[in-house]
Amino acid sequence: MIEKINFITKTMVYQTMVTAHRKPGVSQERFKERYEQHMQMVAELCGDATPSSHTRFYPVHGADDQPVLMAGNNEPACYSVLVLMEFEHKAAFEKFCQALATEEATARIEADEAGFWDRSGMKVFEVEAHRSWGS
């Protein structure tokens, strides 16, 4: 009898997560639209230093422009988007940060964000992902 053996290769990546909040008076839909445009500009600014993956998670909002809450308390959400960025390694993340830290890039980013993003509540942190696999 021949047994079938499955091998799962674990690829190590460096991951960061960003939480961002919209400015008062900016609807969630407008924030989403502007953030998607903003990311195109950021990609142009970083060139070959873009993340290998940049996934945005936007909470679904109802007609009252509040998140559709499925569980938990009814306090306002502290973010308008959750972003998961993946890089091949930490050095790639550092290259990304350096590309966006130039005087020109910083000025363009800040000018663009001024219309929709409240940077005072933004958080960027390193994360570890743990995935569950089905059979």
PDB file of C-alpha atoms in Angstrom:
ATOM      1  CA  MET A   1       0.000   0.000   0.000  1.00  0.00           C
ATOM      2  CA  ILE A   2       1.335   3.402  -0.963  1.00  0.00           C
ATOM      3  CA  GLU A   3       0.535   6.256   1.388  1.00  0.00           C
ATOM      4  CA  LYS A   4      -0.114   9.698   0.003  1.00  0.00           C
ATOM      5  CA  ILE A   5       1.842  12.368   1.881  1.00  0.00           C
ATOM      6  CA  ASN A   6       0.966  16.044   1.644  1.00  0.00           C
ATOM      7  CA  PHE A   7       3.646  18.618   2.285  1.00  0.00           C
ATOM      8  CA  ILE A   8       2.750  22.163   3.207  1.00  0.00           C
ATOM      9  CA  THR A   9       5.493  24.654   2.586  1.00  0.00           C
ATOM     10  CA  LYS A  10       5.366  27.566   4.971  1.00  0.00           C
ATOM     11  CA  THR A  11       6.551  30.775   3.357  1.00  0.00           C
ATOM     12  CA  MET A  12       7.810  33.329   5.827  1.00  0.00           C
ATOM     13  CA  VAL A  13       6.863  36.889   5.064  1.00  0.00           C
ATOM     14  CA  TYR A  14       7.111  40.123   6.984  1.00  0.00           C
ATOM     15  CA  GLN A  15       3.650  41.526   7.677  1.00  0.00           C
ATOM     16  CA  THR A  16       2.410  44.870   8.895  1.00  0.00           C
ATOM     17  CA  MET A  17      -1.064  46.081   9.625  1.00  0.00           C
ATOM     18  CA  VAL A  18      -2.351  49.639   9.372  1.00  0.00           C
ATOM     19  CA  THR A  19      -5.524  51.055  10.878  1.00  0.00           C
ATOM     20  CA  ALA A  20      -6.720  54.361   9.477  1.00  0.00           C
ATOM     21  CA  HIS A  21      -9.695  56.601  10.127  1.00  0.00           C
ATOM     22  CA  ARG A  22     -11.516  59.041   7.903  1.00  0.00           C
ATOM     23  CA  LYS A  23     -11.832  62.723   8.644  1.00  0.00           C
ATOM     24  CA  PRO A  24     -15.084  63.996  10.146  1.00  0.00           C
ATOM     25  CA  GLY A  25     -17.561  64.809   7.402  1.00  0.00           C
ATOM     26  CA  VAL A  26     -16.094  62.273   4.964  1.00  0.00           C
ATOM     27  CA  SER A  27     -18.443  59.358   4.267  1.00  0.00           C
ATOM     28  CA  GLN A  28     -17.157  55.809   4.422  1.00  0.00           C
ATOM     29  CA  GLU A  29     -17.832  55.375   0.701  1.00  0.00           C
ATOM     30  CA  ARG A  30     -15.883  58.547  -0.133  1.00  0.00           C
ATOM     31  CA  PHE A  31     -13.033  57.446   2.149  1.00  0.00           C
ATOM     32  CA  LYS A  32     -12.866  54.086   0.389  1.00  0.00           C
ATOM     33  CA  GLU A  33     -12.873  55.736  -3.052  1.00  0.00           C
ATOM     34  CA  ARG A  34     -10.126  58.194  -2.064  1.00  0.00           C
ATOM     35  CA  TYR A  35      -8.019  55.570  -0.307  1.00  0.00           C
ATOM     36  CA  GLU A  36      -8.051  53.380  -3.410  1.00  0.00           C
ATOM     37  CA  GLN A  37      -6.889  56.386  -5.495  1.00  0.00           C
ATOM     38  CA  HIS A  38      -4.296  57.214  -2.860  1.00  0.00           C
ATOM     39  CA  MET A  39      -2.829  53.712  -3.045  1.00  0.00           C
ATOM     40  CA  GLN A  40      -2.246  54.124  -6.796  1.00  0.00           C
ATOM     41  CA  MET A  41      -0.190  57.247  -6.057  1.00  0.00           C
ATOM     42  CA  VAL A  42       1.736  55.478  -3.271  1.00  0.00           C
ATOM     43  CA  ALA A  43       2.535  52.584  -5.637  1.00  0.00           C
ATOM     44  CA  GLU A  44       3.937  55.063  -8.168  1.00  0.00           C
ATOM     45  CA  LEU A  45       6.045  56.733  -5.473  1.00  0.00           C
ATOM     46  CA  CYS A  46       7.560  53.460  -4.238  1.00  0.00           C
ATOM     47  CA  GLY A  47       8.382  51.964  -7.605  1.00  0.00           C
ATOM     48  CA  ASP A  48      10.013  48.576  -7.028  1.00  0.00           C
ATOM     49  CA  ALA A  49       9.641  48.889  -3.245  1.00  0.00           C
ATOM     50  CA  THR A  50       5.911  48.116  -3.235  1.00  0.00           C
ATOM     51  CA  PRO A  51       4.703  45.396  -0.872  1.00  0.00           C
ATOM     52  CA  SER A  52       4.265  41.932  -2.353  1.00  0.00           C
ATOM     53  CA  SER A  53       0.663  42.168  -1.122  1.00  0.00           C
ATOM     54  CA  HIS A  54      -1.489  45.101   0.037  1.00  0.00           C
ATOM     55  CA  THR A  55      -4.957  44.003   1.161  1.00  0.00           C
ATOM     56  CA  ARG A  56      -7.549  46.508   2.342  1.00  0.00           C
ATOM     57  CA  PHE A  57     -10.486  45.567   4.583  1.00  0.00           C
ATOM     58  CA  TYR A  58     -13.290  48.148   4.762  1.00  0.00           C
ATOM     59  CA  PRO A  59     -16.030  47.656   7.368  1.00  0.00           C
ATOM     60  CA  VAL A  60     -19.419  47.471   5.654  1.00  0.00           C
ATOM     61  CA  HIS A  61     -21.534  50.521   6.516  1.00  0.00           C
ATOM     62  CA  GLY A  62     -25.313  50.893   6.577  1.00  0.00           C
ATOM     63  CA  ALA A  63     -27.559  53.759   5.461  1.00  0.00           C
ATOM     64  CA  ASP A  64     -26.637  55.670   8.657  1.00  0.00           C
ATOM     65  CA  ASP A  65     -22.940  55.586   7.584  1.00  0.00           C
ATOM     66  CA  GLN A  66     -22.095  53.470  10.636  1.00  0.00           C
ATOM     67  CA  PRO A  67     -20.493  50.006  10.516  1.00  0.00           C
ATOM     68  CA  VAL A  68     -22.939  47.124  10.321  1.00  0.00           C
ATOM     69  CA  LEU A  69     -22.247  45.595  13.707  1.00  0.00           C
ATOM     70  CA  MET A  70     -22.538  41.818  13.944  1.00  0.00           C
ATOM     71  CA  ALA A  71     -21.316  41.478  17.543  1.00  0.00           C
ATOM     72  CA  GLY A  72     -19.835  43.650  20.272  1.00  0.00           C
ATOM     73  CA  ASN A  73     -20.796  47.028  21.652  1.00  0.00           C
ATOM     74  CA  ASN A  74     -22.290  49.890  19.693  1.00  0.00           C
ATOM     75  CA  GLU A  75     -19.384  52.325  20.102  1.00  0.00           C
ATOM     76  CA  PRO A  76     -18.185  53.999  16.902  1.00  0.00           C
ATOM     77  CA  ALA A  77     -15.511  52.087  14.988  1.00  0.00           C
ATOM     78  CA  CYS A  78     -11.997  53.338  15.598  1.00  0.00           C
ATOM     79  CA  TYR A  79     -10.968  52.732  11.981  1.00  0.00           C
ATOM     80  CA  SER A  80     -12.313  53.087   8.455  1.00  0.00           C
ATOM     81  CA  VAL A  81      -9.900  50.594   6.937  1.00  0.00           C
ATOM     82  CA  LEU A  82      -7.648  47.774   8.089  1.00  0.00           C
ATOM     83  CA  VAL A  83      -4.684  47.152   5.814  1.00  0.00           C
ATOM     84  CA  LEU A  84      -2.498  44.063   5.713  1.00  0.00           C
ATOM     85  CA  MET A  85       0.791  44.526   3.875  1.00  0.00           C
ATOM     86  CA  GLU A  86       3.132  41.645   3.166  1.00  0.00           C
ATOM     87  CA  PHE A  87       6.790  41.931   2.248  1.00  0.00           C
ATOM     88  CA  GLU A  88       9.317  39.260   1.370  1.00  0.00           C
ATOM     89  CA  HIS A  89      11.294  40.192   4.489  1.00  0.00           C
ATOM     90  CA  LYS A  90      11.810  43.062   6.910  1.00  0.00           C
ATOM     91  CA  ALA A  91      14.468  44.658   4.680  1.00  0.00           C
ATOM     92  CA  ALA A  92      11.829  44.953   1.918  1.00  0.00           C
ATOM     93  CA  PHE A  93       9.533  46.754   4.373  1.00  0.00           C
ATOM     94  CA  GLU A  94      12.377  49.115   5.283  1.00  0.00           C
ATOM     95  CA  LYS A  95      13.003  49.811   1.573  1.00  0.00           C
ATOM     96  CA  PHE A  96       9.288  50.644   1.210  1.00  0.00           C
ATOM     97  CA  CYS A  97       9.483  53.053   4.160  1.00  0.00           C
ATOM     98  CA  GLN A  98      12.611  54.723   2.745  1.00  0.00           C
ATOM     99  CA  ALA A  99      10.944  55.226  -0.637  1.00  0.00           C
ATOM    100  CA  LEU A 100       8.047  57.020   1.052  1.00  0.00           C
ATOM    101  CA  ALA A 101      10.278  59.064   3.383  1.00  0.00           C
ATOM    102  CA  THR A 102      11.768  61.286   0.683  1.00  0.00           C
ATOM    103  CA  GLU A 103      10.824  64.943   0.865  1.00  0.00           C
ATOM    104  CA  GLU A 104       8.875  64.773  -2.399  1.00  0.00           C
ATOM    105  CA  ALA A 105       6.988  61.583  -1.479  1.00  0.00           C
ATOM    106  CA  THR A 106       6.126  62.840   2.003  1.00  0.00           C
ATOM    107  CA  ALA A 107       4.787  66.135   0.626  1.00  0.00           C
ATOM    108  CA  ARG A 108       2.635  64.398  -1.999  1.00  0.00           C
ATOM    109  CA  ILE A 109       1.287  61.854   0.470  1.00  0.00           C
ATOM    110  CA  GLU A 110       0.426  64.435   3.123  1.00  0.00           C
ATOM    111  CA  ALA A 111      -1.234  66.750   0.574  1.00  0.00           C
ATOM    112  CA  ASP A 112      -3.345  63.901  -0.802  1.00  0.00           C
ATOM    113  CA  GLU A 113      -4.351  62.545   2.598  1.00  0.00           C
ATOM    114  CA  ALA A 114      -5.383  65.991   3.844  1.00  0.00           C
ATOM    115  CA  GLY A 115      -8.693  65.688   2.027  1.00  0.00           C
ATOM    116  CA  PHE A 116      -9.971  62.448   3.531  1.00  0.00           C
ATOM    117  CA  TRP A 117      -7.671  60.813   6.131  1.00  0.00           C
ATOM    118  CA  ASP A 118      -7.339  61.652   9.824  1.00  0.00           C
ATOM    119  CA  ARG A 119      -3.708  60.660  10.380  1.00  0.00           C
ATOM    120  CA  SER A 120      -3.846  61.369  14.113  1.00  0.00           C
ATOM    121  CA  GLY A 121      -5.517  58.001  14.731  1.00  0.00           C
ATOM    122  CA  MET A 122      -3.417  55.942  12.321  1.00  0.00           C
ATOM    123  CA  LYS A 123      -1.505  52.975  13.689  1.00  0.00           C
ATOM    124  CA  VAL A 124       1.082  50.775  11.958  1.00  0.00           C
ATOM    125  CA  PHE A 125       2.279  47.612  13.626  1.00  0.00           C
ATOM    126  CA  GLU A 126       4.011  44.330  12.867  1.00  0.00           C
ATOM    127  CA  VAL A 127       1.753  41.277  12.919  1.00  0.00           C
ATOM    128  CA  GLU A 128       2.004  37.496  12.838  1.00  0.00           C
ATOM    129  CA  ALA A 129      -0.627  35.665  10.858  1.00  0.00           C
ATOM    130  CA  HIS A 130      -1.815  32.237  11.920  1.00  0.00           C
ATOM    131  CA  ARG A 131      -3.937  30.478   9.359  1.00  0.00           C
ATOM    132  CA  SER A 132      -6.109  27.430   9.820  1.00  0.00           C
ATOM    133  CA  TRP A 133      -6.199  24.928   6.998  1.00  0.00           C
ATOM    134  CA  GLY A 134      -9.163  22.773   6.064  1.00  0.00           C
ATOM    135  CA  SER A 135      -8.770  19.122   5.251  1.00  0.00           C
TER     136      SER A 135
END
